[in-house]
Protein backbone atom coordinates (compact mmCIF):
# COMPACT_ATOMS: atom_id res chain seq x y z
CA UNK A 1 0.00 0.00 0.00
CA UNK A 2 1.37 3.38 -1.04
CA UNK A 3 1.07 6.37 1.27
CA UNK A 4 1.91 9.91 0.17
CA UNK A 5 3.23 12.93 2.03
CA UNK A 6 3.58 16.35 0.50
CA UNK A 7 4.37 19.93 1.34
CA UNK A 8 4.58 23.03 -0.83
CA UNK A 9 7.61 21.81 -2.78
CA UNK A 10 7.95 17.99 -2.76
CA UNK A 11 5.76 14.88 -2.81
CA UNK A 12 6.96 11.59 -1.30
CA UNK A 13 5.34 8.16 -1.70
CA UNK A 14 6.30 5.10 0.37
CA UNK A 15 5.11 1.50 0.12
CA UNK A 16 4.38 -0.74 3.11
CA UNK A 17 6.18 -3.53 1.20
CA UNK A 18 9.76 -3.10 2.30
CA UNK A 19 8.92 0.37 3.70
CA UNK A 20 10.46 1.48 0.41
CA UNK A 21 10.36 4.92 -1.19
CA UNK A 22 8.59 4.67 -4.54
CA UNK A 23 8.49 8.29 -5.60
CA UNK A 24 9.98 11.71 -4.82
CA UNK A 25 8.71 14.52 -7.02
CA UNK A 26 9.75 18.15 -7.22
CA UNK A 27 6.34 19.75 -7.55
CA UNK A 28 7.47 22.91 -9.35
CA UNK A 29 8.74 20.95 -12.34
CA UNK A 30 6.88 17.66 -11.92
CA UNK A 31 10.20 15.82 -12.22
CA UNK A 32 10.47 12.38 -10.65
CA UNK A 33 13.78 11.85 -8.83
CA UNK A 34 13.40 8.19 -7.79
CA UNK A 35 14.07 5.36 -10.23
CA UNK A 36 10.79 3.77 -11.28
CA UNK A 37 11.91 0.11 -11.21
CA UNK A 38 11.95 -0.59 -14.94
CA UNK A 39 12.33 -4.37 -15.08
CA UNK A 40 14.66 -4.12 -18.09
CA UNK A 41 17.33 -2.89 -15.70
CA UNK A 42 16.47 -3.23 -11.99
CA UNK A 43 13.09 -3.83 -10.33
CA UNK A 44 13.53 -1.87 -7.11
CA UNK A 45 13.34 1.78 -6.10
CA UNK A 46 15.09 2.32 -2.76
CA UNK A 47 15.24 -0.88 -0.71
CA UNK A 48 16.22 -0.96 2.96
CA UNK A 49 19.04 -3.43 3.60
CA UNK A 50 18.56 -5.40 6.84
CA UNK A 51 19.79 -7.45 8.67
CA UNK A 52 22.73 -7.62 6.25
CA UNK A 53 24.30 -5.33 3.69
CA UNK A 54 25.52 -7.08 0.55
CA UNK A 55 26.03 -10.76 -0.06
CA UNK A 56 27.24 -13.51 2.24
CA UNK A 57 29.72 -16.13 1.15
CA UNK A 58 27.70 -19.08 -0.18
CA UNK A 59 24.57 -17.28 1.03
CA UNK A 60 25.30 -18.35 4.60
CA UNK A 61 26.64 -17.07 7.90
CA UNK A 62 27.73 -18.71 11.11
CA UNK A 63 26.54 -17.76 14.58
CA UNK A 64 27.06 -19.57 17.88
CA UNK A 65 28.14 -22.76 16.17
CA UNK A 66 25.20 -22.95 13.75
CA UNK A 67 24.99 -22.09 10.05
CA UNK A 68 22.09 -20.01 8.70
CA UNK A 69 20.98 -19.14 5.17
CA UNK A 70 20.35 -15.55 4.14
CA UNK A 71 19.67 -13.79 0.84
CA UNK A 72 21.75 -10.83 -0.27
CA UNK A 73 20.88 -7.59 1.53
CA UNK A 74 18.70 -9.48 4.00
CA UNK A 75 14.94 -10.01 4.17
CA UNK A 76 13.46 -6.66 5.21
CA UNK A 77 13.20 -5.36 1.65
CA UNK A 78 10.88 -8.27 0.79
CA UNK A 79 8.59 -8.10 3.82
CA UNK A 80 5.46 -6.10 4.57
CA UNK A 81 5.88 -3.44 7.23
CA UNK A 82 3.07 -1.92 9.28
CA UNK A 83 2.38 1.79 9.05
CA UNK A 84 2.05 2.54 12.76
CA UNK A 85 1.92 6.34 12.72
CA UNK A 86 1.20 9.07 10.19
CA UNK A 87 1.34 12.85 10.62
CA UNK A 88 1.20 15.69 8.12
CA UNK A 89 4.95 15.44 7.65
CA UNK A 90 5.99 11.92 8.69
CA UNK A 91 5.38 8.19 8.24
CA UNK A 92 6.54 5.54 10.69
CA UNK A 93 6.81 1.91 9.58
CA UNK A 94 7.57 -1.09 11.75
CA UNK A 95 8.74 -4.66 11.22
CA UNK A 96 9.24 -7.19 14.03
CA UNK A 97 10.65 -10.68 14.23
CA UNK A 98 8.42 -13.67 13.57
CA UNK A 99 8.76 -17.39 14.00
CA UNK A 100 9.75 -17.53 10.33
CA UNK A 101 12.50 -14.89 10.63
CA UNK A 102 13.92 -16.67 13.67
CA UNK A 103 14.62 -19.74 11.51
CA UNK A 104 17.23 -17.86 9.47
CA UNK A 105 17.99 -14.94 11.79
CA UNK A 106 17.94 -16.04 15.45
CA UNK A 107 17.46 -12.59 16.97
CA UNK A 108 14.37 -10.89 18.34
CA UNK A 109 14.28 -7.47 16.73
CA UNK A 110 12.03 -4.55 15.99
CA UNK A 111 12.90 -2.26 13.07
CA UNK A 112 11.29 1.15 12.68
CA UNK A 113 11.77 3.35 9.62
CA UNK A 114 10.60 6.96 9.87
CA UNK A 115 10.27 9.24 6.85
CA UNK A 116 9.96 12.98 7.53
CA UNK A 117 9.68 15.74 4.94
CA UNK A 118 10.77 19.32 5.52
CA UNK A 119 11.08 21.81 2.67
CA UNK A 120 13.12 20.06 -0.07
CA UNK A 121 14.45 17.33 2.24
CA UNK A 122 13.43 13.80 3.18
CA UNK A 123 14.91 12.51 6.43
CA UNK A 124 15.12 8.73 6.69
CA UNK A 125 15.59 7.53 10.28
CA UNK A 126 16.15 3.96 11.45
CA UNK A 127 15.58 2.53 14.91
CA UNK A 128 16.64 -1.04 15.60
CA UNK A 129 15.64 -2.62 18.91
CA UNK A 130 17.09 -5.77 20.42
CA UNK A 131 14.05 -7.25 22.14
CA UNK A 132 15.98 -10.06 23.77
CA UNK A 133 16.67 -9.56 27.47
CA UNK A 134 19.58 -11.99 27.52
CA UNK A 135 21.72 -11.99 24.39
CA UNK A 136 23.34 -9.53 22.03
CA UNK A 137 22.13 -9.06 18.46
CA UNK A 138 24.34 -8.80 15.38
CA UNK A 139 23.16 -6.93 12.29
CA UNK A 140 23.94 -4.46 9.53
CA UNK A 141 21.66 -1.89 7.95
CA UNK A 142 21.96 0.18 4.81
CA UNK A 143 20.21 2.41 2.32
CA UNK A 144 19.95 1.75 -1.42
CA UNK A 145 18.06 4.69 -3.00
CA UNK A 146 18.18 4.83 -6.79
CA UNK A 147 17.89 8.18 -8.55
CA UNK A 148 16.91 8.84 -12.15
CA UNK A 149 19.85 9.76 -14.33
CA UNK A 150 19.50 12.06 -16.15
CA UNK A 151 17.81 14.24 -13.57
CA UNK A 152 14.99 16.18 -15.16
CA UNK A 153 15.11 14.37 -18.52
CA UNK A 154 17.92 16.53 -19.91
CA UNK A 155 21.46 15.56 -20.74
CA UNK A 156 23.20 12.19 -20.68
CA UNK A 157 24.25 9.82 -17.92
CA UNK A 158 27.95 10.46 -18.47
CA UNK A 159 27.48 14.22 -18.23
CA UNK A 160 26.40 13.91 -14.59
CA UNK A 161 28.73 14.32 -11.63
CA UNK A 162 28.90 13.35 -7.99
CA UNK A 163 30.68 15.96 -5.90
CA UNK A 164 32.07 15.04 -2.50
CA UNK A 165 31.59 17.57 0.28
CA UNK A 166 35.28 17.49 1.27
CA UNK A 167 38.44 17.11 -0.76
CA UNK A 168 39.27 13.40 -0.80
CA UNK A 169 42.43 11.57 -1.68
CA UNK A 170 42.71 11.29 -5.45
CA UNK A 171 42.72 8.68 -6.71
CA UNK A 172 40.16 7.53 -4.18
CA UNK A 173 40.37 3.86 -3.16
CA UNK A 174 37.33 1.74 -3.98
CA UNK A 175 37.15 -1.70 -2.36
CA UNK A 176 36.14 -4.01 -5.16
CA UNK A 177 33.72 -6.92 -5.22
CA UNK A 178 34.31 -10.12 -7.18
CA UNK A 179 31.76 -11.84 -9.42
CA UNK A 180 30.16 -13.45 -6.34
CA UNK A 181 29.64 -10.05 -4.69
CA UNK A 182 32.40 -10.61 -2.12
CA UNK A 183 35.37 -8.42 -1.25
CA UNK A 184 38.55 -10.10 -2.46
CA UNK A 185 41.12 -7.62 -1.18
CA UNK A 186 41.47 -5.59 -4.37
CA UNK A 187 41.57 -1.84 -4.05
CA UNK A 188 40.92 0.03 -7.28
CA UNK A 189 41.84 3.71 -7.82
CA UNK A 190 38.99 6.05 -8.74
CA UNK A 191 40.03 9.39 -10.17
CA UNK A 192 38.39 12.55 -8.87
CA UNK A 193 38.57 15.93 -10.53
CA UNK A 194 40.17 18.41 -8.10
CA UNK A 195 39.93 15.69 -5.45
CA UNK A 196 36.17 16.20 -5.17
CA UNK A 197 34.25 15.41 -8.37
CA UNK A 198 33.44 11.95 -9.73
CA UNK A 199 32.40 12.12 -13.38
CA UNK A 200 29.97 9.31 -14.08
CA UNK A 201 30.23 6.69 -16.79
CA UNK A 202 28.95 3.14 -16.89
CA UNK A 203 32.44 1.66 -17.20
CA UNK A 204 33.03 2.56 -13.56
CA UNK A 205 30.56 -0.18 -12.61
CA UNK A 206 31.72 -3.06 -14.81
CA UNK A 207 32.90 -4.82 -11.63
CA UNK A 208 29.89 -3.94 -9.47
CA UNK A 209 29.63 -1.08 -6.97
CA UNK A 210 32.20 1.46 -5.93
CA UNK A 211 32.65 1.02 -2.19
CA UNK A 212 34.37 3.66 -0.09
CA UNK A 213 35.59 3.53 3.49
CA UNK A 214 36.99 6.29 5.70
CA UNK A 215 35.76 9.22 3.62
CA UNK A 216 36.33 12.74 4.86
CA UNK A 217 32.98 13.75 3.35
CA UNK A 218 29.62 13.30 5.07
CA UNK A 219 27.60 14.43 2.06
CA UNK A 220 27.66 14.06 -1.71
CA UNK A 221 25.86 16.05 -4.38
CA UNK A 222 24.69 14.27 -7.53
CA UNK A 223 24.06 16.91 -10.17
CA UNK A 224 23.07 17.45 -13.78
CA UNK A 225 25.09 20.31 -15.33
CA UNK A 226 22.55 20.52 -18.18
CA UNK A 227 19.87 22.02 -15.93
CA UNK A 228 21.51 22.43 -12.49
CA UNK A 229 19.08 19.97 -10.86
CA UNK A 230 20.61 17.91 -8.06
CA UNK A 231 20.25 15.35 -5.30
CA UNK A 232 22.19 15.75 -2.06
CA UNK A 233 22.63 12.75 0.22
CA UNK A 234 23.91 13.47 3.72
CA UNK A 235 25.27 10.40 5.51
CA UNK A 236 26.90 11.85 8.61
CA UNK A 237 28.17 9.12 10.90
CA UNK A 238 28.00 6.31 8.33
CA UNK A 239 31.24 4.34 7.98
CA UNK A 240 30.71 3.21 4.37
CA UNK A 241 29.31 4.58 1.11
CA UNK A 242 28.40 2.60 -2.00
CA UNK A 243 27.73 4.02 -5.46
CA UNK A 244 26.22 1.68 -8.04
CA UNK A 245 24.31 1.23 -11.24
CA UNK A 246 23.87 -1.53 -13.77
CA UNK A 247 26.71 -1.22 -16.29
CA UNK A 248 24.33 -1.91 -19.22
CA UNK A 249 23.50 1.79 -19.78
CA UNK A 250 20.92 1.79 -17.00
CA UNK A 251 19.49 5.31 -16.50
CA UNK A 252 19.84 5.50 -12.71
CA UNK A 253 22.49 5.86 -10.01
CA UNK A 254 22.33 4.54 -6.45
CA UNK A 255 23.96 6.45 -3.58
CA UNK A 256 24.08 4.09 -0.62
CA UNK A 257 25.04 4.96 2.98
CA UNK A 258 25.82 1.75 4.88
CA UNK A 259 26.39 0.45 8.36
CA UNK A 260 27.87 -2.83 7.20
CA UNK A 261 29.48 -4.59 4.25
CA UNK A 262 29.28 -7.73 2.15
CA UNK A 263 31.39 -10.69 3.18
CA UNK A 264 34.99 -11.05 2.11
CA UNK A 265 36.30 -14.19 0.49
CA UNK A 266 37.83 -14.98 3.90
CA UNK A 267 34.52 -15.69 5.61
CA UNK A 268 34.34 -15.29 9.37
CA UNK A 269 31.78 -15.85 12.11
CA UNK A 270 29.13 -13.11 12.23
CA UNK A 271 30.37 -11.64 15.52
CA UNK A 272 33.69 -10.68 13.91
CA UNK A 273 32.37 -9.79 10.44
CA UNK A 274 33.67 -6.41 9.25
CA UNK A 275 31.19 -3.61 9.86
CA UNK A 276 28.77 -5.71 11.93
CA UNK A 277 26.85 -3.91 14.69
CA UNK A 278 26.78 -5.57 18.10
CA UNK A 279 23.61 -4.46 19.89
CA UNK A 280 23.30 -5.51 23.52
CA UNK A 281 20.16 -6.98 25.05
CA UNK A 282 17.28 -4.50 25.42
CA UNK A 283 19.23 -1.73 23.68
CA UNK A 284 18.45 0.44 20.64
CA UNK A 285 20.47 1.55 17.62
CA UNK A 286 19.58 4.76 15.77
CA UNK A 287 20.86 6.33 12.56
CA UNK A 288 19.54 8.61 9.83
CA UNK A 289 20.43 10.07 6.47
CA UNK A 290 18.79 12.76 4.34
CA UNK A 291 17.91 13.26 0.69
CA UNK A 292 17.54 16.82 -0.59
CA UNK A 293 16.41 17.59 -4.13
CA UNK A 294 16.40 20.72 -6.22
CSV table of C-alpha atoms in Angstrom, one decimal:
chain,number,residue,atom,x,y,z
A,1,UNK,CA,0.0,0.0,0.0
A,2,UNK,CA,1.4,3.4,-1.0
A,3,UNK,CA,1.1,6.4,1.3
A,4,UNK,CA,1.9,9.9,0.2
A,5,UNK,CA,3.2,12.9,2.0
A,6,UNK,CA,3.6,16.4,0.5
A,7,UNK,CA,4.4,19.9,1.3
A,8,UNK,CA,4.6,23.0,-0.8
A,9,UNK,CA,7.6,21.8,-2.8
A,10,UNK,CA,7.9,18.0,-2.8
A,11,UNK,CA,5.8,14.9,-2.8
A,12,UNK,CA,7.0,11.6,-1.3
A,13,UNK,CA,5.3,8.2,-1.7
A,14,UNK,CA,6.3,5.1,0.4
A,15,UNK,CA,5.1,1.5,0.1
A,16,UNK,CA,4.4,-0.7,3.1
A,17,UNK,CA,6.2,-3.5,1.2
A,18,UNK,CA,9.8,-3.1,2.3
A,19,UNK,CA,8.9,0.4,3.7
A,20,UNK,CA,10.5,1.5,0.4
A,21,UNK,CA,10.4,4.9,-1.2
A,22,UNK,CA,8.6,4.7,-4.5
A,23,UNK,CA,8.5,8.3,-5.6
A,24,UNK,CA,10.0,11.7,-4.8
A,25,UNK,CA,8.7,14.5,-7.0
A,26,UNK,CA,9.8,18.2,-7.2
A,27,UNK,CA,6.3,19.8,-7.6
A,28,UNK,CA,7.5,22.9,-9.3
A,29,UNK,CA,8.7,21.0,-12.3
A,30,UNK,CA,6.9,17.7,-11.9
A,31,UNK,CA,10.2,15.8,-12.2
A,32,UNK,CA,10.5,12.4,-10.6
A,33,UNK,CA,13.8,11.8,-8.8
A,34,UNK,CA,13.4,8.2,-7.8
A,35,UNK,CA,14.1,5.4,-10.2
A,36,UNK,CA,10.8,3.8,-11.3
A,37,UNK,CA,11.9,0.1,-11.2
A,38,UNK,CA,12.0,-0.6,-14.9
A,39,UNK,CA,12.3,-4.4,-15.1
A,40,UNK,CA,14.7,-4.1,-18.1
A,41,UNK,CA,17.3,-2.9,-15.7
A,42,UNK,CA,16.5,-3.2,-12.0
A,43,UNK,CA,13.1,-3.8,-10.3
A,44,UNK,CA,13.5,-1.9,-7.1
A,45,UNK,CA,13.3,1.8,-6.1
A,46,UNK,CA,15.1,2.3,-2.8
A,47,UNK,CA,15.2,-0.9,-0.7
A,48,UNK,CA,16.2,-1.0,3.0
A,49,UNK,CA,19.0,-3.4,3.6
A,50,UNK,CA,18.6,-5.4,6.8
A,51,UNK,CA,19.8,-7.4,8.7
A,52,UNK,CA,22.7,-7.6,6.2
A,53,UNK,CA,24.3,-5.3,3.7
A,54,UNK,CA,25.5,-7.1,0.6
A,55,UNK,CA,26.0,-10.8,-0.1
A,56,UNK,CA,27.2,-13.5,2.2
A,57,UNK,CA,29.7,-16.1,1.2
A,58,UNK,CA,27.7,-19.1,-0.2
A,59,UNK,CA,24.6,-17.3,1.0
A,60,UNK,CA,25.3,-18.3,4.6
A,61,UNK,CA,26.6,-17.1,7.9
A,62,UNK,CA,27.7,-18.7,11.1
A,63,UNK,CA,26.5,-17.8,14.6
A,64,UNK,CA,27.1,-19.6,17.9
A,65,UNK,CA,28.1,-22.8,16.2
A,66,UNK,CA,25.2,-23.0,13.8
A,67,UNK,CA,25.0,-22.1,10.0
A,68,UNK,CA,22.1,-20.0,8.7
A,69,UNK,CA,21.0,-19.1,5.2
A,70,UNK,CA,20.3,-15.5,4.1
A,71,UNK,CA,19.7,-13.8,0.8
A,72,UNK,CA,21.8,-10.8,-0.3
A,73,UNK,CA,20.9,-7.6,1.5
A,74,UNK,CA,18.7,-9.5,4.0
A,75,UNK,CA,14.9,-10.0,4.2
A,76,UNK,CA,13.5,-6.7,5.2
A,77,UNK,CA,13.2,-5.4,1.6
A,78,UNK,CA,10.9,-8.3,0.8
A,79,UNK,CA,8.6,-8.1,3.8
A,80,UNK,CA,5.5,-6.1,4.6
A,81,UNK,CA,5.9,-3.4,7.2
A,82,UNK,CA,3.1,-1.9,9.3
A,83,UNK,CA,2.4,1.8,9.1
A,84,UNK,CA,2.1,2.5,12.8
A,85,UNK,CA,1.9,6.3,12.7
A,86,UNK,CA,1.2,9.1,10.2
A,87,UNK,CA,1.3,12.9,10.6
A,88,UNK,CA,1.2,15.7,8.1
A,89,UNK,CA,4.9,15.4,7.6
A,90,UNK,CA,6.0,11.9,8.7
A,91,UNK,CA,5.4,8.2,8.2
A,92,UNK,CA,6.5,5.5,10.7
A,93,UNK,CA,6.8,1.9,9.6
A,94,UNK,CA,7.6,-1.1,11.8
A,95,UNK,CA,8.7,-4.7,11.2
A,96,UNK,CA,9.2,-7.2,14.0
A,97,UNK,CA,10.7,-10.7,14.2
A,98,UNK,CA,8.4,-13.7,13.6
A,99,UNK,CA,8.8,-17.4,14.0
A,100,UNK,CA,9.8,-17.5,10.3
A,101,UNK,CA,12.5,-14.9,10.6
A,102,UNK,CA,13.9,-16.7,13.7
A,103,UNK,CA,14.6,-19.7,11.5
A,104,UNK,CA,17.2,-17.9,9.5
A,105,UNK,CA,18.0,-14.9,11.8
A,106,UNK,CA,17.9,-16.0,15.4
A,107,UNK,CA,17.5,-12.6,17.0
A,108,UNK,CA,14.4,-10.9,18.3
A,109,UNK,CA,14.3,-7.5,16.7
A,110,UNK,CA,12.0,-4.6,16.0
A,111,UNK,CA,12.9,-2.3,13.1
A,112,UNK,CA,11.3,1.2,12.7
A,113,UNK,CA,11.8,3.4,9.6
A,114,UNK,CA,10.6,7.0,9.9
A,115,UNK,CA,10.3,9.2,6.9
A,116,UNK,CA,10.0,13.0,7.5
A,117,UNK,CA,9.7,15.7,4.9
A,118,UNK,CA,10.8,19.3,5.5
A,119,UNK,CA,11.1,21.8,2.7
A,120,UNK,CA,13.1,20.1,-0.1
A,121,UNK,CA,14.5,17.3,2.2
A,122,UNK,CA,13.4,13.8,3.2
A,123,UNK,CA,14.9,12.5,6.4
A,124,UNK,CA,15.1,8.7,6.7
A,125,UNK,CA,15.6,7.5,10.3
A,126,UNK,CA,16.2,4.0,11.5
A,127,UNK,CA,15.6,2.5,14.9
A,128,UNK,CA,16.6,-1.0,15.6
A,129,UNK,CA,15.6,-2.6,18.9
A,130,UNK,CA,17.1,-5.8,20.4
A,131,UNK,CA,14.1,-7.2,22.1
A,132,UNK,CA,16.0,-10.1,23.8
A,133,UNK,CA,16.7,-9.6,27.5
A,134,UNK,CA,19.6,-12.0,27.5
A,135,UNK,CA,21.7,-12.0,24.4
A,136,UNK,CA,23.3,-9.5,22.0
A,137,UNK,CA,22.1,-9.1,18.5
A,138,UNK,CA,24.3,-8.8,15.4
A,139,UNK,CA,23.2,-6.9,12.3
A,140,UNK,CA,23.9,-4.5,9.5
A,141,UNK,CA,21.7,-1.9,7.9
A,142,UNK,CA,22.0,0.2,4.8
A,143,UNK,CA,20.2,2.4,2.3
A,144,UNK,CA,19.9,1.8,-1.4
A,145,UNK,CA,18.1,4.7,-3.0
A,146,UNK,CA,18.2,4.8,-6.8
A,147,UNK,CA,17.9,8.2,-8.6
A,148,UNK,CA,16.9,8.8,-12.2
A,149,UNK,CA,19.8,9.8,-14.3
A,150,UNK,CA,19.5,12.1,-16.1
A,151,UNK,CA,17.8,14.2,-13.6
A,152,UNK,CA,15.0,16.2,-15.2
A,153,UNK,CA,15.1,14.4,-18.5
A,154,UNK,CA,17.9,16.5,-19.9
A,155,UNK,CA,21.5,15.6,-20.7
A,156,UNK,CA,23.2,12.2,-20.7
A,157,UNK,CA,24.3,9.8,-17.9
A,158,UNK,CA,27.9,10.5,-18.5
A,159,UNK,CA,27.5,14.2,-18.2
A,160,UNK,CA,26.4,13.9,-14.6
A,161,UNK,CA,28.7,14.3,-11.6
A,162,UNK,CA,28.9,13.3,-8.0
A,163,UNK,CA,30.7,16.0,-5.9
A,164,UNK,CA,32.1,15.0,-2.5
A,165,UNK,CA,31.6,17.6,0.3
A,166,UNK,CA,35.3,17.5,1.3
A,167,UNK,CA,38.4,17.1,-0.8
A,168,UNK,CA,39.3,13.4,-0.8
A,169,UNK,CA,42.4,11.6,-1.7
A,170,UNK,CA,42.7,11.3,-5.4
A,171,UNK,CA,42.7,8.7,-6.7
A,172,UNK,CA,40.2,7.5,-4.2
A,173,UNK,CA,40.4,3.9,-3.2
A,174,UNK,CA,37.3,1.7,-4.0
A,175,UNK,CA,37.1,-1.7,-2.4
A,176,UNK,CA,36.1,-4.0,-5.2
A,177,UNK,CA,33.7,-6.9,-5.2
A,178,UNK,CA,34.3,-10.1,-7.2
A,179,UNK,CA,31.8,-11.8,-9.4
A,180,UNK,CA,30.2,-13.5,-6.3
A,181,UNK,CA,29.6,-10.1,-4.7
A,182,UNK,CA,32.4,-10.6,-2.1
A,183,UNK,CA,35.4,-8.4,-1.2
A,184,UNK,CA,38.5,-10.1,-2.5
A,185,UNK,CA,41.1,-7.6,-1.2
A,186,UNK,CA,41.5,-5.6,-4.4
A,187,UNK,CA,41.6,-1.8,-4.0
A,188,UNK,CA,40.9,0.0,-7.3
A,189,UNK,CA,41.8,3.7,-7.8
A,190,UNK,CA,39.0,6.0,-8.7
A,191,UNK,CA,40.0,9.4,-10.2
A,192,UNK,CA,38.4,12.6,-8.9
A,193,UNK,CA,38.6,15.9,-10.5
A,194,UNK,CA,40.2,18.4,-8.1
A,195,UNK,CA,39.9,15.7,-5.4
A,196,UNK,CA,36.2,16.2,-5.2
A,197,UNK,CA,34.3,15.4,-8.4
A,198,UNK,CA,33.4,12.0,-9.7
A,199,UNK,CA,32.4,12.1,-13.4
A,200,UNK,CA,30.0,9.3,-14.1
A,201,UNK,CA,30.2,6.7,-16.8
A,202,UNK,CA,29.0,3.1,-16.9
A,203,UNK,CA,32.4,1.7,-17.2
A,204,UNK,CA,33.0,2.6,-13.6
A,205,UNK,CA,30.6,-0.2,-12.6
A,206,UNK,CA,31.7,-3.1,-14.8
A,207,UNK,CA,32.9,-4.8,-11.6
A,208,UNK,CA,29.9,-3.9,-9.5
A,209,UNK,CA,29.6,-1.1,-7.0
A,210,UNK,CA,32.2,1.5,-5.9
A,211,UNK,CA,32.7,1.0,-2.2
A,212,UNK,CA,34.4,3.7,-0.1
A,213,UNK,CA,35.6,3.5,3.5
A,214,UNK,CA,37.0,6.3,5.7
A,215,UNK,CA,35.8,9.2,3.6
A,216,UNK,CA,36.3,12.7,4.9
A,217,UNK,CA,33.0,13.8,3.3
A,218,UNK,CA,29.6,13.3,5.1
A,219,UNK,CA,27.6,14.4,2.1
A,220,UNK,CA,27.7,14.1,-1.7
A,221,UNK,CA,25.9,16.0,-4.4
A,222,UNK,CA,24.7,14.3,-7.5
A,223,UNK,CA,24.1,16.9,-10.2
A,224,UNK,CA,23.1,17.4,-13.8
A,225,UNK,CA,25.1,20.3,-15.3
A,226,UNK,CA,22.6,20.5,-18.2
A,227,UNK,CA,19.9,22.0,-15.9
A,228,UNK,CA,21.5,22.4,-12.5
A,229,UNK,CA,19.1,20.0,-10.9
A,230,UNK,CA,20.6,17.9,-8.1
A,231,UNK,CA,20.2,15.4,-5.3
A,232,UNK,CA,22.2,15.8,-2.1
A,233,UNK,CA,22.6,12.7,0.2
A,234,UNK,CA,23.9,13.5,3.7
A,235,UNK,CA,25.3,10.4,5.5
A,236,UNK,CA,26.9,11.9,8.6
A,237,UNK,CA,28.2,9.1,10.9
A,238,UNK,CA,28.0,6.3,8.3
A,239,UNK,CA,31.2,4.3,8.0
A,240,UNK,CA,30.7,3.2,4.4
A,241,UNK,CA,29.3,4.6,1.1
A,242,UNK,CA,28.4,2.6,-2.0
A,243,UNK,CA,27.7,4.0,-5.5
A,244,UNK,CA,26.2,1.7,-8.0
A,245,UNK,CA,24.3,1.2,-11.2
A,246,UNK,CA,23.9,-1.5,-13.8
A,247,UNK,CA,26.7,-1.2,-16.3
A,248,UNK,CA,24.3,-1.9,-19.2
A,249,UNK,CA,23.5,1.8,-19.8
A,250,UNK,CA,20.9,1.8,-17.0
A,251,UNK,CA,19.5,5.3,-16.5
A,252,UNK,CA,19.8,5.5,-12.7
A,253,UNK,CA,22.5,5.9,-10.0
A,254,UNK,CA,22.3,4.5,-6.5
A,255,UNK,CA,24.0,6.5,-3.6
A,256,UNK,CA,24.1,4.1,-0.6
A,257,UNK,CA,25.0,5.0,3.0
A,258,UNK,CA,25.8,1.8,4.9
A,259,UNK,CA,26.4,0.5,8.4
A,260,UNK,CA,27.9,-2.8,7.2
A,261,UNK,CA,29.5,-4.6,4.2
A,262,UNK,CA,29.3,-7.7,2.2
A,263,UNK,CA,31.4,-10.7,3.2
A,264,UNK,CA,35.0,-11.0,2.1
A,265,UNK,CA,36.3,-14.2,0.5
A,266,UNK,CA,37.8,-15.0,3.9
A,267,UNK,CA,34.5,-15.7,5.6
A,268,UNK,CA,34.3,-15.3,9.4
A,269,UNK,CA,31.8,-15.9,12.1
A,270,UNK,CA,29.1,-13.1,12.2
A,271,UNK,CA,30.4,-11.6,15.5
A,272,UNK,CA,33.7,-10.7,13.9
A,273,UNK,CA,32.4,-9.8,10.4
A,274,UNK,CA,33.7,-6.4,9.3
A,275,UNK,CA,31.2,-3.6,9.9
A,276,UNK,CA,28.8,-5.7,11.9
A,277,UNK,CA,26.9,-3.9,14.7
A,278,UNK,CA,26.8,-5.6,18.1
A,279,UNK,CA,23.6,-4.5,19.9
A,280,UNK,CA,23.3,-5.5,23.5
A,281,UNK,CA,20.2,-7.0,25.1
A,282,UNK,CA,17.3,-4.5,25.4
A,283,UNK,CA,19.2,-1.7,23.7
A,284,UNK,CA,18.4,0.4,20.6
A,285,UNK,CA,20.5,1.5,17.6
A,286,UNK,CA,19.6,4.8,15.8
A,287,UNK,CA,20.9,6.3,12.6
A,288,UNK,CA,19.5,8.6,9.8
A,289,UNK,CA,20.4,10.1,6.5
A,290,UNK,CA,18.8,12.8,4.3
A,291,UNK,CA,17.9,13.3,0.7
A,292,UNK,CA,17.5,16.8,-0.6
A,293,UNK,CA,16.4,17.6,-4.1
A,294,UNK,CA,16.4,20.7,-6.2
